[in-house]
């Protein structure tokens, strides 16, 4: 169904509740860096489970007071369950309308897809029906060489680049401002520069990149990482790409000492999000579900029949930077912008605690900061020589 009622869609960025449906644990791919260690073809969500979750959430406004919502669908590969997703979305739209819920017309339907079946008739029908409320990201890691290094089919050999890149023009036509997330692991560091530039050449203007949080880094990776980012900085600045394209590795807000009055918060939204699996269990984040964990038991905070157990949720609501960080992180001179994943913290912790921060990316963050400083020094110098400012990209109208 395509509900059209009331005013045009409104959206409150940064103020939304994130609710994730794990619709399947299956995927066409077996990506080598994937944190989902328990993917399988058996665990599929039923509509009955999704309906119970939606009914509980919409009936308990006092527990979900955010002015907007992101209905997020993940797998595995979520579009393997497009029929179920279409039915879920029709139901949630109908119920928000029927209940005159504050989230009606103030919601997003969010997907991260491997892109393989993006052009299928069913997926395209779903997009056409929901386009104004959709946020879809396709995962393509860069050049064929980098992408196929990790993003392989289940045979462990055949890469998926060709099956994904053919859908990028269609995706950009439908979502021209769509951002792209790239994941960096140890083996593909040498291909960072060429891969970002390749994504730019495909027409992707916003490239969001992060390194994996798991402890996979080898001696010398940070030096190679820094070198690649500096080469990328040269390419972006010398070629003028910074005027219309962006890469999240370069940010003016990172690499400073912490201001604990402003910075003492939890990096991610674990505990303030809600994730639901095929069995109807509730999690503070998908990373606390069993298929995301290598060595720990899942942390379940409720289910679709009994609702959320607030006592089980409470520890997550007390999380901030200080409660989980070692002293070296709090006092680090370049701490700002150093990220973490709450689920990985838990999985890597010595005990069953959510209050022990993993520091596996410490050297990688510091390398990023050094390259970031190089980028901004060079860019400011170039803009200054042109007689303008960075904000106006050389033609100052401030």
Tab-separated table of C-alpha atoms in Angstrom:
chain	number	residue	atom	x	y	z
A	1	UNK	CA	0.000	0.000	0.000
A	2	UNK	CA	1.072	3.590	-0.526
A	3	UNK	CA	-0.349	5.727	2.263
A	4	UNK	CA	-0.699	9.387	1.328
A	5	UNK	CA	-2.370	11.492	3.952
A	6	UNK	CA	-1.686	14.726	5.792
A	7	UNK	CA	1.288	16.896	4.950
A	8	UNK	CA	4.480	16.023	3.076
A	9	UNK	CA	7.011	13.870	4.916
A	10	UNK	CA	8.923	15.462	7.754
A	11	UNK	CA	12.206	14.185	9.051
A	12	UNK	CA	14.068	14.872	12.304
A	13	UNK	CA	17.674	13.884	11.677
A	14	UNK	CA	19.519	12.747	14.789
A	15	UNK	CA	16.369	12.581	16.924
A	16	UNK	CA	15.005	9.251	15.788
A	17	UNK	CA	14.429	5.871	17.360
A	18	UNK	CA	16.211	3.111	15.465
A	19	UNK	CA	14.236	-0.149	15.329
A	20	UNK	CA	15.874	-3.026	13.476
A	21	UNK	CA	14.218	-6.158	12.117
A	22	UNK	CA	16.632	-9.041	11.506
A	23	UNK	CA	14.480	-10.461	8.740
A	24	UNK	CA	16.941	-13.169	7.730
A	25	UNK	CA	20.362	-14.477	8.674
A	26	UNK	CA	21.009	-15.646	5.134
A	27	UNK	CA	23.106	-13.898	2.484
A	28	UNK	CA	24.378	-14.678	-0.999
A	29	UNK	CA	27.879	-13.661	0.114
A	30	UNK	CA	30.433	-14.812	2.678
A	31	UNK	CA	32.410	-11.601	3.146
A	32	UNK	CA	35.714	-12.280	4.853
A	33	UNK	CA	35.465	-9.343	7.260
A	34	UNK	CA	31.791	-9.845	8.162
A	35	UNK	CA	31.121	-9.700	11.910
A	36	UNK	CA	28.026	-11.895	11.476
A	37	UNK	CA	29.641	-15.195	12.369
A	38	UNK	CA	26.374	-17.122	12.653
A	39	UNK	CA	24.722	-16.479	9.298
A	40	UNK	CA	22.456	-19.291	8.134
A	41	UNK	CA	19.549	-19.961	5.774
A	42	UNK	CA	17.170	-21.290	8.436
A	43	UNK	CA	16.344	-18.326	10.688
A	44	UNK	CA	13.785	-16.177	8.879
A	45	UNK	CA	11.405	-13.765	10.547
A	46	UNK	CA	7.695	-14.482	10.230
A	47	UNK	CA	5.136	-11.757	9.671
A	48	UNK	CA	3.466	-12.733	12.960
A	49	UNK	CA	6.642	-11.939	14.916
A	50	UNK	CA	7.083	-8.616	13.109
A	51	UNK	CA	3.433	-7.709	13.702
A	52	UNK	CA	3.689	-8.409	17.435
A	53	UNK	CA	6.799	-6.240	17.663
A	54	UNK	CA	5.137	-3.368	15.791
A	55	UNK	CA	1.967	-3.614	17.903
A	56	UNK	CA	4.012	-3.476	21.119
A	57	UNK	CA	6.132	-0.544	19.961
A	58	UNK	CA	3.250	1.586	18.681
A	59	UNK	CA	1.107	0.856	21.744
A	60	UNK	CA	3.800	2.005	24.179
A	61	UNK	CA	4.491	5.601	23.219
A	62	UNK	CA	5.819	6.332	26.703
A	63	UNK	CA	8.738	3.961	26.039
A	64	UNK	CA	9.410	5.322	22.552
A	65	UNK	CA	9.210	9.082	22.904
A	66	UNK	CA	11.506	10.095	20.055
A	67	UNK	CA	9.741	12.358	17.517
A	68	UNK	CA	10.769	10.195	14.552
A	69	UNK	CA	11.723	6.614	13.794
A	70	UNK	CA	13.976	4.601	11.518
A	71	UNK	CA	12.473	1.233	10.642
A	72	UNK	CA	15.647	-0.627	9.743
A	73	UNK	CA	15.836	-3.964	7.943
A	74	UNK	CA	18.964	-6.112	7.937
A	75	UNK	CA	20.169	-9.654	7.372
A	76	UNK	CA	22.204	-11.297	6.135
A	77	UNK	CA	20.924	-9.654	3.007
A	78	UNK	CA	17.532	-8.051	3.730
A	79	UNK	CA	16.293	-7.959	0.139
A	80	UNK	CA	16.241	-11.759	0.116
A	81	UNK	CA	13.036	-11.247	2.122
A	82	UNK	CA	11.505	-8.446	0.042
A	83	UNK	CA	7.994	-9.979	0.155
A	84	UNK	CA	8.075	-10.046	3.957
A	85	UNK	CA	9.560	-6.556	4.148
A	86	UNK	CA	6.887	-5.164	1.832
A	87	UNK	CA	4.184	-6.681	4.008
A	88	UNK	CA	5.783	-5.384	7.219
A	89	UNK	CA	6.095	-1.877	5.820
A	90	UNK	CA	2.493	-1.851	4.630
A	91	UNK	CA	1.386	-2.900	8.099
A	92	UNK	CA	3.480	-0.361	9.976
A	93	UNK	CA	2.310	2.472	7.710
A	94	UNK	CA	-1.320	1.423	8.113
A	95	UNK	CA	-1.030	1.194	11.897
A	96	UNK	CA	0.752	4.530	12.280
A	97	UNK	CA	-2.035	6.073	10.196
A	98	UNK	CA	-4.837	4.303	12.079
A	99	UNK	CA	-3.433	5.273	15.476
A	100	UNK	CA	-2.643	8.825	14.372
A	101	UNK	CA	0.812	8.068	15.722
A	102	UNK	CA	3.363	10.923	15.893
A	103	UNK	CA	5.676	8.839	13.695
A	104	UNK	CA	3.256	8.876	10.790
A	105	UNK	CA	4.999	10.694	7.933
A	106	UNK	CA	7.980	11.114	10.254
A	107	UNK	CA	9.831	7.916	9.546
A	108	UNK	CA	12.488	6.325	7.376
A	109	UNK	CA	12.710	2.812	5.984
A	110	UNK	CA	16.408	2.006	6.051
A	111	UNK	CA	18.385	-0.693	4.242
A	112	UNK	CA	21.988	-1.647	3.718
A	113	UNK	CA	22.187	-4.107	0.843
A	114	UNK	CA	24.901	-5.986	-0.997
A	115	UNK	CA	23.201	-4.743	-4.163
A	116	UNK	CA	23.057	-8.069	-5.977
A	117	UNK	CA	19.283	-8.217	-6.461
A	118	UNK	CA	18.694	-4.453	-6.287
A	119	UNK	CA	17.345	-4.374	-9.852
A	120	UNK	CA	14.845	-7.205	-9.345
A	121	UNK	CA	11.214	-6.432	-10.152
A	122	UNK	CA	10.060	-6.901	-6.556
A	123	UNK	CA	12.734	-4.659	-5.060
A	124	UNK	CA	12.091	-1.995	-7.682
A	125	UNK	CA	8.342	-2.135	-7.022
A	126	UNK	CA	9.004	-1.666	-3.307
A	127	UNK	CA	11.292	1.310	-3.999
A	128	UNK	CA	8.745	2.974	-6.267
A	129	UNK	CA	6.044	2.569	-3.634
A	130	UNK	CA	8.101	3.926	-0.719
A	131	UNK	CA	10.705	6.163	-2.332
A	132	UNK	CA	10.033	9.352	-0.378
A	133	UNK	CA	10.705	7.562	2.918
A	134	UNK	CA	13.559	5.316	1.831
A	135	UNK	CA	17.224	5.290	2.737
A	136	UNK	CA	19.197	2.608	0.890
A	137	UNK	CA	22.930	2.063	0.847
A	138	UNK	CA	24.654	-0.372	-1.505
A	139	UNK	CA	27.921	-1.890	-0.338
A	140	UNK	CA	30.662	-1.642	-2.934
A	141	UNK	CA	34.145	-1.495	-1.473
A	142	UNK	CA	35.947	0.221	-4.341
A	143	UNK	CA	37.824	-1.206	-7.282
A	144	UNK	CA	37.201	-4.749	-8.443
A	145	UNK	CA	40.526	-5.746	-6.857
A	146	UNK	CA	39.613	-4.404	-3.423
A	147	UNK	CA	35.942	-5.388	-3.495
A	148	UNK	CA	36.577	-8.970	-4.603
A	149	UNK	CA	39.305	-9.410	-2.009
A	150	UNK	CA	36.665	-9.681	0.727
A	151	UNK	CA	33.175	-9.597	-0.750
A	152	UNK	CA	32.997	-13.103	-2.177
A	153	UNK	CA	30.245	-15.633	-2.755
A	154	UNK	CA	29.802	-18.634	-0.486
A	155	UNK	CA	32.287	-20.664	-2.491
A	156	UNK	CA	34.918	-18.350	-1.022
A	157	UNK	CA	36.414	-17.668	-4.445
A	158	UNK	CA	34.111	-15.800	-6.795
A	159	UNK	CA	33.945	-12.048	-6.221
A	160	UNK	CA	30.725	-10.048	-6.385
A	161	UNK	CA	31.997	-6.795	-7.914
A	162	UNK	CA	30.443	-7.226	-11.363
A	163	UNK	CA	27.055	-8.187	-9.915
A	164	UNK	CA	27.027	-5.083	-7.712
A	165	UNK	CA	28.566	-2.377	-9.898
A	166	UNK	CA	25.979	-2.946	-12.638
A	167	UNK	CA	23.308	-1.663	-10.227
A	168	UNK	CA	25.155	1.477	-9.102
A	169	UNK	CA	23.820	3.689	-11.966
A	170	UNK	CA	20.230	2.681	-11.149
A	171	UNK	CA	20.786	3.294	-7.439
A	172	UNK	CA	22.331	6.728	-8.059
A	173	UNK	CA	19.468	7.654	-10.374
A	174	UNK	CA	17.003	6.853	-7.598
A	175	UNK	CA	19.149	8.149	-4.710
A	176	UNK	CA	21.563	10.714	-6.220
A	177	UNK	CA	22.703	11.905	-2.799
A	178	UNK	CA	23.189	8.392	-1.481
A	179	UNK	CA	26.257	7.864	0.678
A	180	UNK	CA	28.471	4.840	0.436
A	181	UNK	CA	29.988	2.866	3.285
A	182	UNK	CA	33.353	1.188	2.713
A	183	UNK	CA	34.912	-1.218	5.195
A	184	UNK	CA	38.670	-1.474	5.626
A	185	UNK	CA	40.402	-4.590	6.959
A	186	UNK	CA	44.094	-5.411	7.114
A	187	UNK	CA	44.445	-7.081	3.709
A	188	UNK	CA	42.910	-4.279	1.650
A	189	UNK	CA	44.727	-1.261	3.116
A	190	UNK	CA	46.969	-0.935	0.007
A	191	UNK	CA	43.907	-0.232	-2.146
A	192	UNK	CA	42.275	2.595	-0.166
A	193	UNK	CA	43.330	5.504	-2.369
A	194	UNK	CA	42.488	3.879	-5.680
A	195	UNK	CA	39.186	2.589	-4.321
A	196	UNK	CA	37.898	5.941	-3.048
A	197	UNK	CA	38.805	7.564	-6.354
A	198	UNK	CA	37.088	4.722	-8.203
A	199	UNK	CA	33.896	5.289	-6.227
A	200	UNK	CA	34.059	8.990	-7.079
A	201	UNK	CA	34.408	8.046	-10.749
A	202	UNK	CA	31.203	6.002	-10.485
A	203	UNK	CA	29.376	9.142	-9.361
A	204	UNK	CA	29.295	8.424	-5.627
A	205	UNK	CA	29.891	11.802	-3.979
A	206	UNK	CA	29.871	10.811	-0.312
A	207	UNK	CA	32.164	7.944	0.692
A	208	UNK	CA	31.855	6.887	4.329
A	209	UNK	CA	34.673	4.627	5.482
A	210	UNK	CA	35.496	2.827	8.678
A	211	UNK	CA	38.028	0.259	9.752
A	212	UNK	CA	36.720	-2.947	11.303
A	213	UNK	CA	36.643	-2.856	15.092
A	214	UNK	CA	37.810	-6.443	15.540
A	215	UNK	CA	41.427	-7.125	16.529
A	216	UNK	CA	42.651	-8.058	13.047
A	217	UNK	CA	45.434	-5.515	12.636
A	218	UNK	CA	49.009	-6.518	11.840
A	219	UNK	CA	52.296	-4.848	12.718
A	220	UNK	CA	52.841	-1.934	10.348
A	221	UNK	CA	49.212	-1.647	9.234
A	222	UNK	CA	48.940	1.805	10.797
A	223	UNK	CA	51.924	3.114	8.820
A	224	UNK	CA	50.545	1.750	5.554
A	225	UNK	CA	47.113	3.136	6.441
A	226	UNK	CA	48.582	6.602	7.010
A	227	UNK	CA	50.474	6.462	3.720
A	228	UNK	CA	47.342	5.510	1.801
A	229	UNK	CA	45.331	8.315	3.384
A	230	UNK	CA	48.018	10.869	2.580
A	231	UNK	CA	48.087	9.701	-1.034
A	232	UNK	CA	44.305	9.998	-1.063
A	233	UNK	CA	44.545	13.501	0.404
A	234	UNK	CA	46.928	14.535	-2.381
A	235	UNK	CA	44.611	13.110	-5.033
A	236	UNK	CA	41.500	14.794	-3.639
A	237	UNK	CA	43.102	18.208	-3.102
A	238	UNK	CA	45.353	18.386	-6.162
A	239	UNK	CA	42.513	17.220	-8.391
A	240	UNK	CA	39.926	19.564	-6.860
A	241	UNK	CA	37.686	16.677	-5.857
A	242	UNK	CA	37.079	18.275	-2.435
A	243	UNK	CA	34.795	20.842	-4.097
A	244	UNK	CA	32.003	18.357	-4.831
A	245	UNK	CA	33.005	15.083	-3.180
A	246	UNK	CA	33.572	14.008	0.421
A	247	UNK	CA	35.343	11.220	2.285
A	248	UNK	CA	34.573	10.646	5.946
A	249	UNK	CA	38.196	9.838	6.776
A	250	UNK	CA	38.898	13.577	6.621
A	251	UNK	CA	37.077	15.566	9.289
A	252	UNK	CA	37.987	18.768	11.110
A	253	UNK	CA	36.360	17.506	14.302
A	254	UNK	CA	38.689	14.588	15.066
A	255	UNK	CA	42.093	14.307	16.675
A	256	UNK	CA	41.673	16.657	19.627
A	257	UNK	CA	41.773	16.088	23.408
A	258	UNK	CA	38.443	15.246	24.965
A	259	UNK	CA	36.199	17.858	26.495
A	260	UNK	CA	34.368	15.650	28.944
A	261	UNK	CA	31.569	18.175	29.396
A	262	UNK	CA	30.689	17.660	25.728
A	263	UNK	CA	32.332	14.400	24.719
A	264	UNK	CA	31.369	12.087	27.597
A	265	UNK	CA	28.739	10.107	25.755
A	266	UNK	CA	28.379	6.671	24.257
A	267	UNK	CA	29.680	6.475	20.702
A	268	UNK	CA	26.879	4.255	19.425
A	269	UNK	CA	23.197	3.925	20.226
A	270	UNK	CA	23.237	0.517	21.929
A	271	UNK	CA	20.402	0.495	24.437
A	272	UNK	CA	18.659	3.390	22.774
A	273	UNK	CA	18.069	1.281	19.696
A	274	UNK	CA	15.937	-1.837	19.541
A	275	UNK	CA	16.625	-4.947	17.474
A	276	UNK	CA	14.242	-7.869	16.916
A	277	UNK	CA	15.208	-11.323	15.641
A	278	UNK	CA	13.235	-14.124	14.021
A	279	UNK	CA	12.365	-15.667	17.394
A	280	UNK	CA	10.889	-12.364	18.590
A	281	UNK	CA	13.690	-11.588	21.022
A	282	UNK	CA	14.619	-7.962	21.732
A	283	UNK	CA	18.249	-6.793	21.816
A	284	UNK	CA	19.833	-3.430	22.688
A	285	UNK	CA	21.573	-3.627	19.302
A	286	UNK	CA	21.984	-6.239	16.590
A	287	UNK	CA	25.563	-6.792	17.699
A	288	UNK	CA	24.255	-8.456	20.883
A	289	UNK	CA	22.345	-11.141	18.978
A	290	UNK	CA	23.871	-14.614	18.910
A	291	UNK	CA	24.811	-14.547	15.224
A	292	UNK	CA	26.964	-11.442	15.845
A	293	UNK	CA	29.000	-12.869	18.726
A	294	UNK	CA	32.149	-14.986	18.575
A	295	UNK	CA	32.636	-15.862	22.231
A	296	UNK	CA	29.823	-14.443	24.359
A	297	UNK	CA	26.206	-15.313	25.040
A	298	UNK	CA	23.586	-12.985	23.527
A	299	UNK	CA	22.113	-10.235	25.673
A	300	UNK	CA	18.312	-10.379	25.389
A	301	UNK	CA	16.332	-7.518	26.947
A	302	UNK	CA	12.820	-8.817	26.278
A	303	UNK	CA	10.594	-10.248	23.568
A	304	UNK	CA	7.500	-9.524	21.512
A	305	UNK	CA	5.228	-11.274	24.037
A	306	UNK	CA	6.500	-9.764	27.293
A	307	UNK	CA	7.948	-6.463	26.097
A	308	UNK	CA	11.189	-4.812	27.200
A	309	UNK	CA	12.621	-5.652	30.609
A	310	UNK	CA	13.718	-2.226	31.800
A	311	UNK	CA	16.056	-3.720	34.434
A	312	UNK	CA	17.982	-5.540	31.719
A	313	UNK	CA	18.096	-2.396	29.608
A	314	UNK	CA	19.246	-0.063	32.394
A	315	UNK	CA	22.999	-0.886	32.254
A	316	UNK	CA	23.095	0.230	28.614
A	317	UNK	CA	21.550	3.572	29.471
A	318	UNK	CA	24.396	4.350	31.884
A	319	UNK	CA	27.100	3.822	29.274
A	320	UNK	CA	29.291	6.770	28.379
A	321	UNK	CA	32.911	7.268	27.394
A	322	UNK	CA	34.253	7.438	30.942
A	323	UNK	CA	32.407	4.398	32.309
A	324	UNK	CA	33.954	2.066	29.722
A	325	UNK	CA	37.268	3.630	28.663
A	326	UNK	CA	40.703	2.987	30.149
A	327	UNK	CA	42.537	6.019	31.477
A	328	UNK	CA	44.846	6.132	28.432
A	329	UNK	CA	41.817	6.695	26.187
A	330	UNK	CA	40.340	9.427	28.369
A	331	UNK	CA	43.664	11.281	28.520
A	332	UNK	CA	44.684	10.657	24.899
A	333	UNK	CA	45.667	13.887	23.134
A	334	UNK	CA	43.912	12.842	19.901
A	335	UNK	CA	40.936	11.025	21.419
A	336	UNK	CA	38.102	12.873	19.703
A	337	UNK	CA	36.628	10.887	16.845
A	338	UNK	CA	38.018	7.554	18.046
A	339	UNK	CA	35.081	5.196	17.622
A	340	UNK	CA	34.022	1.919	19.161
A	341	UNK	CA	31.333	-0.693	18.749
A	342	UNK	CA	29.490	-1.619	21.943
A	343	UNK	CA	28.885	-5.168	20.765
A	344	UNK	CA	32.549	-5.679	19.917
A	345	UNK	CA	33.496	-4.270	23.325
A	346	UNK	CA	31.337	-6.933	24.938
A	347	UNK	CA	32.546	-9.734	22.673
A	348	UNK	CA	36.225	-8.885	23.192
A	349	UNK	CA	36.004	-8.216	26.939
A	350	UNK	CA	37.805	-10.460	29.425
A	351	UNK	CA	34.577	-10.925	31.396
A	352	UNK	CA	30.889	-10.684	30.510
A	353	UNK	CA	30.826	-6.911	30.796
A	354	UNK	CA	29.710	-4.105	28.519
A	355	UNK	CA	31.988	-1.676	30.381
A	356	UNK	CA	35.348	-2.729	28.918
A	357	UNK	CA	36.267	-0.788	25.795
A	358	UNK	CA	38.185	-2.580	23.081
A	359	UNK	CA	41.224	-0.600	21.924
A	360	UNK	CA	42.101	-2.699	18.871
A	361	UNK	CA	41.861	0.309	16.522
A	362	UNK	CA	44.007	2.636	18.665
A	363	UNK	CA	46.980	2.756	16.273
A	364	UNK	CA	44.676	2.987	13.273
A	365	UNK	CA	42.885	6.004	14.752
A	366	UNK	CA	46.165	7.769	15.470
A	367	UNK	CA	47.314	7.088	11.906
A	368	UNK	CA	44.063	8.545	10.620
A	369	UNK	CA	44.560	11.655	12.762
A	370	UNK	CA	48.056	12.226	11.365
A	371	UNK	CA	46.794	11.883	7.789
A	372	UNK	CA	43.793	14.035	8.624
A	373	UNK	CA	46.056	16.824	9.866
A	374	UNK	CA	48.067	16.570	6.651
A	375	UNK	CA	44.867	16.837	4.592
A	376	UNK	CA	43.583	19.976	6.299
A	377	UNK	CA	46.960	21.737	6.338
A	378	UNK	CA	47.319	21.142	2.617
A	379	UNK	CA	43.738	22.126	1.820
A	380	UNK	CA	43.855	25.335	3.864
A	381	UNK	CA	47.144	26.264	2.216
A	382	UNK	CA	45.688	25.694	-1.247
A	383	UNK	CA	42.549	27.701	-0.510
A	384	UNK	CA	44.569	30.496	1.098
A	385	UNK	CA	46.778	30.704	-1.970
A	386	UNK	CA	43.620	31.096	-4.061
A	387	UNK	CA	42.444	33.946	-1.850
A	388	UNK	CA	39.350	32.273	-0.476
A	389	UNK	CA	38.246	30.018	2.339
A	390	UNK	CA	37.543	26.333	2.720
A	391	UNK	CA	33.847	26.884	3.349
A	392	UNK	CA	33.459	28.682	0.016
A	393	UNK	CA	36.001	26.388	-1.684
A	394	UNK	CA	38.256	29.127	-2.921
A	395	UNK	CA	35.691	31.787	-3.833
A	396	UNK	CA	34.944	33.488	-0.552
A	397	UNK	CA	31.394	34.778	-0.190
A	398	UNK	CA	31.248	34.603	3.604
